[in-house]
mmCIF file of C-alpha atoms in Angstrom:
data_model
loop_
_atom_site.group_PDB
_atom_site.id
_atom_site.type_symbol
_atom_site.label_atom_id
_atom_site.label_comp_id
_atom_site.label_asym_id
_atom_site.label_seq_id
_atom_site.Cartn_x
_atom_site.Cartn_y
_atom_site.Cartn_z
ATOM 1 C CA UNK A 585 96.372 121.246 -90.088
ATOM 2 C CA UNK A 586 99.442 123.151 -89.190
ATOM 3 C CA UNK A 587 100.239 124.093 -86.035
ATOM 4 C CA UNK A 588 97.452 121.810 -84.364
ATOM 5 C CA UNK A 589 98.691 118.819 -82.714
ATOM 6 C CA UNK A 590 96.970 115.323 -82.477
ATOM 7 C CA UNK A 591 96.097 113.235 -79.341
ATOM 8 C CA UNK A 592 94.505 114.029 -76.324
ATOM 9 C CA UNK A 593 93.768 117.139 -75.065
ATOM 10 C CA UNK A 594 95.485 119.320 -72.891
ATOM 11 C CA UNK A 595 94.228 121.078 -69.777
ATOM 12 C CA UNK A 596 95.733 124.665 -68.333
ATOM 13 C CA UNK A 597 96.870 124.932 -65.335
ATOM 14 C CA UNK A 598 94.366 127.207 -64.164
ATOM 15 C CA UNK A 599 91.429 124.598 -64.761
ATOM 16 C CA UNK A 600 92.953 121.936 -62.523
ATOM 17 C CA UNK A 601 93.284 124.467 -59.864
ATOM 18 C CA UNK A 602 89.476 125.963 -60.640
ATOM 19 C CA UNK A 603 88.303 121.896 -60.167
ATOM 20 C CA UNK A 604 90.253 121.052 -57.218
ATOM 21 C CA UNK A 605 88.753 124.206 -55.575
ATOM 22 C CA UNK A 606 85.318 123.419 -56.691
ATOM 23 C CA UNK A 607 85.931 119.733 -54.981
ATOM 24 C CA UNK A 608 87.009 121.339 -51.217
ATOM 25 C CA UNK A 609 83.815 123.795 -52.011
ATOM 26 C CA UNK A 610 81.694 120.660 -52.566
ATOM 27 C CA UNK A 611 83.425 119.031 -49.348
ATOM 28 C CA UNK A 612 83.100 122.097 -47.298
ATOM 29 C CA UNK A 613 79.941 122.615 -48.003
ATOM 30 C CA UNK A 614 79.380 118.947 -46.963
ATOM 31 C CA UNK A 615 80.678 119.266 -43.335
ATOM 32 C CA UNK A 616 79.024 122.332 -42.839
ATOM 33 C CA UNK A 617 75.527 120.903 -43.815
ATOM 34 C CA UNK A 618 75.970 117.565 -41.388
ATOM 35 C CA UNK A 619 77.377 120.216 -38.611
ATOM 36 C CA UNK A 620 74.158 121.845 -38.847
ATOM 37 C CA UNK A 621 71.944 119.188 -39.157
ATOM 38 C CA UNK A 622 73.642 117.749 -35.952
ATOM 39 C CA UNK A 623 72.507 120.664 -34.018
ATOM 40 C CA UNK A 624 69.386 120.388 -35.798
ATOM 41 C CA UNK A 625 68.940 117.048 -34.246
ATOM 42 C CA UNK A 626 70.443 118.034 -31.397
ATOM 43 C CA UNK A 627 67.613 121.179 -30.789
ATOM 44 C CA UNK A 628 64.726 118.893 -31.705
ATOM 45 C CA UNK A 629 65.839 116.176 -29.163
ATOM 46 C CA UNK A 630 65.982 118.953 -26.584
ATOM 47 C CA UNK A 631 62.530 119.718 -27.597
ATOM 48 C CA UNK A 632 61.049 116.626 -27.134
ATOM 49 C CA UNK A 633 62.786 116.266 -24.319
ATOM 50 C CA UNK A 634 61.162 119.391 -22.553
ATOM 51 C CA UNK A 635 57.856 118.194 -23.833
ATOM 52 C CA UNK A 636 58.038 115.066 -22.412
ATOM 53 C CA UNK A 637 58.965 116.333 -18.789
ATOM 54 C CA UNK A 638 56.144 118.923 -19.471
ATOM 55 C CA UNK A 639 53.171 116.047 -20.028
ATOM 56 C CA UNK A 640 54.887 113.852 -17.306
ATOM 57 C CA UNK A 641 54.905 117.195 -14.960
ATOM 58 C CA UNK A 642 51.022 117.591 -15.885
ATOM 59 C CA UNK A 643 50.372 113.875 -15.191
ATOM 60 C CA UNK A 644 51.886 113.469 -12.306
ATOM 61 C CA UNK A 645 49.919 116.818 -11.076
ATOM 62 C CA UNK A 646 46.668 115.389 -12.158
ATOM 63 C CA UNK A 647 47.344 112.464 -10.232
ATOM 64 C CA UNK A 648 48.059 114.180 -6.901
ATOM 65 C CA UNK A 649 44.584 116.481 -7.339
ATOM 66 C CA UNK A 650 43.276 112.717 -7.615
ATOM 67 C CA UNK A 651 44.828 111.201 -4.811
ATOM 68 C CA UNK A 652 43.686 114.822 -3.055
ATOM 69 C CA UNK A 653 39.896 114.386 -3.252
ATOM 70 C CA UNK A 654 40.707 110.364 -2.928
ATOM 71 C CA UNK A 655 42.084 111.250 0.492
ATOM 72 C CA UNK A 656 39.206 114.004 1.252
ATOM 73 C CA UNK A 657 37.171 111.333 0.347
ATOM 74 C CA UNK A 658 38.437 108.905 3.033
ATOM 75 C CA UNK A 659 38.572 112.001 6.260
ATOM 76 C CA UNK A 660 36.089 110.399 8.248
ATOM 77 C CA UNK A 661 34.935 114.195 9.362
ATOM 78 C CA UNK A 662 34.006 114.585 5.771
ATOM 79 C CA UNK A 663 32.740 110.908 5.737
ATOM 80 C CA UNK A 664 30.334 110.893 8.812
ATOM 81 C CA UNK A 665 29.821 114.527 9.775
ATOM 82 C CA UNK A 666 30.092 117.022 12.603
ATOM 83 C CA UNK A 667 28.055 115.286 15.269
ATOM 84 C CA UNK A 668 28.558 111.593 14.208
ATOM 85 C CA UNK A 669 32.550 112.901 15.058
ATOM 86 C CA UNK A 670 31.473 114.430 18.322
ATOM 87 C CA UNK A 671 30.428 111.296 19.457
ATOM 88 C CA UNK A 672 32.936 108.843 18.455
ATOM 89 C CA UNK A 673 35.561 111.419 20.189
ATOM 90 C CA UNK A 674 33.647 111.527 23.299
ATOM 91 C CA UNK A 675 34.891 108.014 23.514
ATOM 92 C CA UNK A 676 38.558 108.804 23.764
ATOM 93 C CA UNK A 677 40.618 109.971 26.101
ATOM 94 C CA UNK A 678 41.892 113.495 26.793
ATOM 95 C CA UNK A 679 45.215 112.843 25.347
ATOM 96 C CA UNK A 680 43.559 110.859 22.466
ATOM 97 C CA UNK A 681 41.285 113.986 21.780
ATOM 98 C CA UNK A 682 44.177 116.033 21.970
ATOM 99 C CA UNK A 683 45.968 114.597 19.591
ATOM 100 C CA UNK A 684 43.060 114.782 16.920
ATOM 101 C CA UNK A 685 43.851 118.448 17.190
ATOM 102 C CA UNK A 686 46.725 118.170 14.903
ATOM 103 C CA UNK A 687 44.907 116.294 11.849
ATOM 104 C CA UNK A 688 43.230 119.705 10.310
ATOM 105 C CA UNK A 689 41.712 122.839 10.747
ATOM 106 C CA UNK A 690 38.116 120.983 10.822
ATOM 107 C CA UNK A 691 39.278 118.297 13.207
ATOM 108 C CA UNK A 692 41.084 121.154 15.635
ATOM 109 C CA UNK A 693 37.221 123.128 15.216
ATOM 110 C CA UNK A 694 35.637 119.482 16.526
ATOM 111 C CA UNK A 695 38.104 118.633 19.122
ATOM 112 C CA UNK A 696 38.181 121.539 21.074
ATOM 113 C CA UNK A 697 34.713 122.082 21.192
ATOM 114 C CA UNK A 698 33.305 123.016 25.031
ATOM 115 C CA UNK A 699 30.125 120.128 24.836
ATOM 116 C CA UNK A 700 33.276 117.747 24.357
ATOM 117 C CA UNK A 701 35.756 119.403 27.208
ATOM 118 C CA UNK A 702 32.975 119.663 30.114
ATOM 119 C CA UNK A 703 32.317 116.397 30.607
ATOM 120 C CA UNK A 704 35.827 115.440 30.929
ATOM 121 C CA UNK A 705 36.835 118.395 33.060
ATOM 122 C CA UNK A 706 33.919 117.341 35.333
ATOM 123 C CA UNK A 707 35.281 113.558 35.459
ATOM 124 C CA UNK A 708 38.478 115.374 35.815
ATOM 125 C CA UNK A 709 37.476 116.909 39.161
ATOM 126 C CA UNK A 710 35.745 113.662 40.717
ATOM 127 C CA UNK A 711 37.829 112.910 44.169
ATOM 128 C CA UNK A 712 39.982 116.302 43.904
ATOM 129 C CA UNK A 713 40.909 117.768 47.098
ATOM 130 C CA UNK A 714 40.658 121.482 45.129
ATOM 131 C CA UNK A 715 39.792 122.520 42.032
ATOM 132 C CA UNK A 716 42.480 125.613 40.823
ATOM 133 C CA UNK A 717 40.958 129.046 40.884
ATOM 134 C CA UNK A 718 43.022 129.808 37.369
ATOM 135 C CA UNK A 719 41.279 126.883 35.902
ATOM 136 C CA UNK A 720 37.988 128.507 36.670
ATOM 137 C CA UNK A 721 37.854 132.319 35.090
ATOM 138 C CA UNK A 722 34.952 133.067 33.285
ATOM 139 C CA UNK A 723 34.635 132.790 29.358
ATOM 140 C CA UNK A 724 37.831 130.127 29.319
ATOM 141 C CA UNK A 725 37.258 127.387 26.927
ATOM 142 C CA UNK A 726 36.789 123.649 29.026
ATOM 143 C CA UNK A 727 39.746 122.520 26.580
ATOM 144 C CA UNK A 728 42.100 125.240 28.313
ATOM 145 C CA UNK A 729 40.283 125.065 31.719
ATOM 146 C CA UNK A 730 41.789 120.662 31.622
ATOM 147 C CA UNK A 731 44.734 121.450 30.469
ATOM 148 C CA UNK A 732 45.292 124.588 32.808
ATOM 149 C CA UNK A 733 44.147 122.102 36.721
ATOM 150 C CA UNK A 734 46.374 119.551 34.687
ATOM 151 C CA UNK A 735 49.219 121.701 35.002
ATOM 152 C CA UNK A 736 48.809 123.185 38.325
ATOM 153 C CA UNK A 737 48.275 119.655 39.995
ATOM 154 C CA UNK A 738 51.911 119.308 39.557
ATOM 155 C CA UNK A 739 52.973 122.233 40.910
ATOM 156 C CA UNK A 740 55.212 121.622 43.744
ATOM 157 C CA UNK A 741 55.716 125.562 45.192
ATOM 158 C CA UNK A 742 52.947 126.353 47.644
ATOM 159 C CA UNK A 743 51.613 129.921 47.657
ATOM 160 C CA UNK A 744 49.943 132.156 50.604
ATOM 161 C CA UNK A 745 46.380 132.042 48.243
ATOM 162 C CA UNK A 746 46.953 127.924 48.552
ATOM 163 C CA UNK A 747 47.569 128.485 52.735
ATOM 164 C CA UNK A 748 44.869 130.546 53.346
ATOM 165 C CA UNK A 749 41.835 129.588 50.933
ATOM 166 C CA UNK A 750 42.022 125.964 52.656
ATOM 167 C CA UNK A 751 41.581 125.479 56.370
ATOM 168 C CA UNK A 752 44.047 121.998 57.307
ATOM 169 C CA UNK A 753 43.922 119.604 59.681
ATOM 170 C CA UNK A 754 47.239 119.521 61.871
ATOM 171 C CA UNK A 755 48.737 116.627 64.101
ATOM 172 C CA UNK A 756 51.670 115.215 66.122
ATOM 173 C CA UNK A 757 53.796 112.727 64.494
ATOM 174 C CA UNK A 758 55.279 109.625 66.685
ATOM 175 C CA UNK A 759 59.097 111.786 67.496
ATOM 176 C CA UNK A 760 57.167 114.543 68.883
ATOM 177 C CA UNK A 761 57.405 114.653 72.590
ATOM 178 C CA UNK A 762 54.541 112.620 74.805
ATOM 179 C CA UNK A 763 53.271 115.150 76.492
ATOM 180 C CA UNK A 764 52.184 117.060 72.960
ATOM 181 C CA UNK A 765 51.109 113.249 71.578
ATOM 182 C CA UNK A 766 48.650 112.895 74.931
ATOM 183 C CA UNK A 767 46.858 116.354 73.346
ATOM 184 C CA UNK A 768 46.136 115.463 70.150
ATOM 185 C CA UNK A 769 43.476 113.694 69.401
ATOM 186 C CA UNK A 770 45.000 112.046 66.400
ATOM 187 C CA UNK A 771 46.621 109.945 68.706
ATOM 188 C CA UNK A 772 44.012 109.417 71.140
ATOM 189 C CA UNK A 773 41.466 108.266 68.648
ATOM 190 C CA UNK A 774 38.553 110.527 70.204
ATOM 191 C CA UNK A 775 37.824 113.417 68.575
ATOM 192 C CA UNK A 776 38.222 115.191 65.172
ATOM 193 C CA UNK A 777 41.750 116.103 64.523
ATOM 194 C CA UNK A 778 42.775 119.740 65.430
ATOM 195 C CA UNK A 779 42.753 122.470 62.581
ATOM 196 C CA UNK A 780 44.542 125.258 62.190
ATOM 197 C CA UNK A 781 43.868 128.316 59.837
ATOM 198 C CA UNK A 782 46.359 130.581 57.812
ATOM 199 C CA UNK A 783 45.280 134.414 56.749
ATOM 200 C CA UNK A 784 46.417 137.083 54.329
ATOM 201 C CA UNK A 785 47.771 139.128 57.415
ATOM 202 C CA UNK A 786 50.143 136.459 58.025
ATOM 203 C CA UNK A 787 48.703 135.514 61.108
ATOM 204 C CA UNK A 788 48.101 131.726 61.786
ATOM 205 C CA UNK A 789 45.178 130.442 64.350
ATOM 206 C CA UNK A 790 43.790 127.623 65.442
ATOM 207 C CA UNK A 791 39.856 126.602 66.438
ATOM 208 C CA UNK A 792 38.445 128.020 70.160
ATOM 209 C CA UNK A 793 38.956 125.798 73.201
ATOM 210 C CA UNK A 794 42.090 124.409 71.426
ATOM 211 C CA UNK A 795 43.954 122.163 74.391
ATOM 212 C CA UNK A 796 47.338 122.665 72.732
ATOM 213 C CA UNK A 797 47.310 126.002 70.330
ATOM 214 C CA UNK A 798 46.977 128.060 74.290
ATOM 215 C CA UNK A 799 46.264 131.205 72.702
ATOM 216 C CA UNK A 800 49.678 132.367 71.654
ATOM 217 C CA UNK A 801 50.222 134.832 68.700
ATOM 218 C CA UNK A 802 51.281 132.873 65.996
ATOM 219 C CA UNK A 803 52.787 134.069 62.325
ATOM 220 C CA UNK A 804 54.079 132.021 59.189
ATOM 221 C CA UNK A 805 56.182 133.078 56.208
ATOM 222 C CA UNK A 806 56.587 131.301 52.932
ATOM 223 C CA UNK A 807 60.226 130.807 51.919
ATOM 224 C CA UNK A 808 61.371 130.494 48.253
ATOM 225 C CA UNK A 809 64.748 130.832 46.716
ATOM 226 C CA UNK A 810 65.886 130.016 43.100
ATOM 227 C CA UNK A 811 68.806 128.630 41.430
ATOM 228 C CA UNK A 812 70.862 130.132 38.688
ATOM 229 C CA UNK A 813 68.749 128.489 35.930
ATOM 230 C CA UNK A 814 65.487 129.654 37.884
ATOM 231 C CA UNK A 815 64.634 126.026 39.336
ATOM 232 C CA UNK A 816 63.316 126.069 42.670
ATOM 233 C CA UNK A 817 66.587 125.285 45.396
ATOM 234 C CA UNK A 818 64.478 125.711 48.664
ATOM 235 C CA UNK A 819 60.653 125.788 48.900
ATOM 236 C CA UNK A 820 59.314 125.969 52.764
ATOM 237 C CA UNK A 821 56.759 127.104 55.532
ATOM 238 C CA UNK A 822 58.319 128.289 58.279
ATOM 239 C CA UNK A 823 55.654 129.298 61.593
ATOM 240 C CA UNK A 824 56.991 131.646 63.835
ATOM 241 C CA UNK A 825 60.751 129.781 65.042
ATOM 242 C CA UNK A 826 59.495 126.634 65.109
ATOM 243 C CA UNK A 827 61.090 124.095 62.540
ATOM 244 C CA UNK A 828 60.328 124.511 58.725
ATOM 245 C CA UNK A 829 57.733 122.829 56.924
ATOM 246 C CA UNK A 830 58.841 121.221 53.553
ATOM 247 C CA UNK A 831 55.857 121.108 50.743
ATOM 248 C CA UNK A 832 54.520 118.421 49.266
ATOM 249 C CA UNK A 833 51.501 117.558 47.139
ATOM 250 C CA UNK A 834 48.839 114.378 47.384
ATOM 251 C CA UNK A 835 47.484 112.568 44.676
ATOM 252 C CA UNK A 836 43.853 114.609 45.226
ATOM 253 C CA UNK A 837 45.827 117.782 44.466
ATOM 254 C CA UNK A 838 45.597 118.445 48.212
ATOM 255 C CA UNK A 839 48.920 120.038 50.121
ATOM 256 C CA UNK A 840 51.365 118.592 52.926
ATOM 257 C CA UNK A 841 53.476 120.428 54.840
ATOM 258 C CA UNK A 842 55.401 118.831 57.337
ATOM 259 C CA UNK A 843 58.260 118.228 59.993
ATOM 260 C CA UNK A 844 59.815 115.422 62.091
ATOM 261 C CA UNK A 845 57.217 117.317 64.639
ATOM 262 C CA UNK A 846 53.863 117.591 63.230
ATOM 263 C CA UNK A 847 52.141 117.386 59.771
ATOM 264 C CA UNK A 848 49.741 119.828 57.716
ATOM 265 C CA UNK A 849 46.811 118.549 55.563
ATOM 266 C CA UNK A 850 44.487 120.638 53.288
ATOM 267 C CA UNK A 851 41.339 120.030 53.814
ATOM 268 C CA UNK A 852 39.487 119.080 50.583
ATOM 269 C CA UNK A 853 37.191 121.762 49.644
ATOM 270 C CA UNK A 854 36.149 121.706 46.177
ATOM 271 C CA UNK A 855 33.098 122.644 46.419
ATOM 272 C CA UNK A 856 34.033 125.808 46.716
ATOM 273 C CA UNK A 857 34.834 126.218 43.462
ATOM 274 C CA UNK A 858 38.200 127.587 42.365
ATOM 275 C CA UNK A 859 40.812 127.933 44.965
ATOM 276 C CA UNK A 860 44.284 129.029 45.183
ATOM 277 C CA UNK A 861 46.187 131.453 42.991
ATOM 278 C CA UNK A 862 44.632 133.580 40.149
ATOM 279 C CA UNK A 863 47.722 133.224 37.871
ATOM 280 C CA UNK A 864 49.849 130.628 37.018
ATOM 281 C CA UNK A 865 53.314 129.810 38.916
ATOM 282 C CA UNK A 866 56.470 127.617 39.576
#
């Protein structure tokens, strides 16, 4: 026909351009759908991953409940009882017994129990020169009552209750002159060694018929002065202006006091109960 040409067929313009289009669409659409489906993946890992710390979280806590009542189950208080306990502590020593105070609340309750802190404040005692009167107040626990003489047997600063709730046996030593040595019957080897006596007045005295006290007035004073820090720089006895008398304690918790003169001993008295002062010091 005219006006129609043969071959192939021709395509506008406008219809490449439409298809090219529709391919970066296609493309577009492409990289947008794998974008998303990478954070898909990427949410979904996350996910699991929370879930999986989650049950190992729960595991692990089941397994420390576990190893809880396993370890309940091995307390030997739990084991063998209140007074099966009592006993097998009685066996220890203090500091051993002490210690156990630490494991728990329940062990504390056993360990510091009175039937298991009189006997060994008793055994304590045995041989002491003086038991301390702040040791001894009614309604303390035996557990404080040890630890409380413990501490005062190393006290080292003598106090007027300590002079005058013990009476004390007093002698010559060898630099004191001969005429005071021929006196004493320390050094003679014939009668019981003099004593002499200190009182809340302040006063000091000796026993009747006393060859060398000769009935003179007599008076002491306790001297005590601290350091910076509050440590003890002098601790003395000092009788009337005679030379001082430094402080020392024995291994019976008796006291010393003594001179290159003459020498103080306490005179063991604890039968007597408490002695001493009320309230702890230096």
């Amino acid at each position: 026909m005219a006006g129609i040409s043969q071959g192939e067929p021709k395509i506008s313009g406008n219809f490449n351009g439409n298809i090219r289009c529709g391919i970066e669409e296609i493309e577009n659409s492409k990289t947008t759908n794998s974008q998303e489906i990478n954070e898909l993946d990427g949410i979904m890992e996350k996910s699991k991953k929370r879930r999986r710390e989650k049950r190992e979280e729960n595991s692990k806590g089941g397994k420390d409940e576990g190893e809880g009542r396993e370890s309940l189950s091995r307390d030997p208080l739990v084991v063998l009882g209140w007074d099966l306990m009592m006993k097998i502590l009685s066996y220890l020593d203090a500091s051993s017994v002490a210690l156990s105070l630490l494991v728990s609340r329940g062990w504390n309750r056993v360990a510091s129990n009175d039937s298991l802190w009189a006997p060994m404040c008793e055994e304590l005692w045995i041989g002491k020169a003086h038991i301390p009167r702040w040791s001894k107040v009614p309604g303390l626990s035996k557990m404080a009552a040890y630890s409380r003489a413990v501490t005062d047997s190393k006290r080292g600063r003598i106090m007027r209750d300590d002079l005058c709730d013990h009476a004390w046996e007093f002698h010559f030593t060898r630099d004191a002159p001969d005429y005071w040595r021929n006196l004493d019957p320390y050094w003679k080897g014939t009668a019981p060694l003099m004593r002499r006596y200190f009182h809340p007045d302040g006063s000091h005295s000796a026993d009747p018929g006393d060859k060398v006290w000769g009935g003179h007035e007599s008076c002491y004073s306790v001297v005590t002065s601290f350091l910076a820090d509050g440590k003890i720089r002098k601790h003395y006895v000092r009788i009337n202006r005679w030379p001082q008398l430094f402080v020392s304690r024995r291994q019976d918790w008796g006291w010393e006091m003594s001179n290159f003169l003459c020498k103080y001993s306490s005179i063991p008295d604890s039968f007597k109960g408490g002695t001493g002062p009320l309230f702890q010091s230096m």
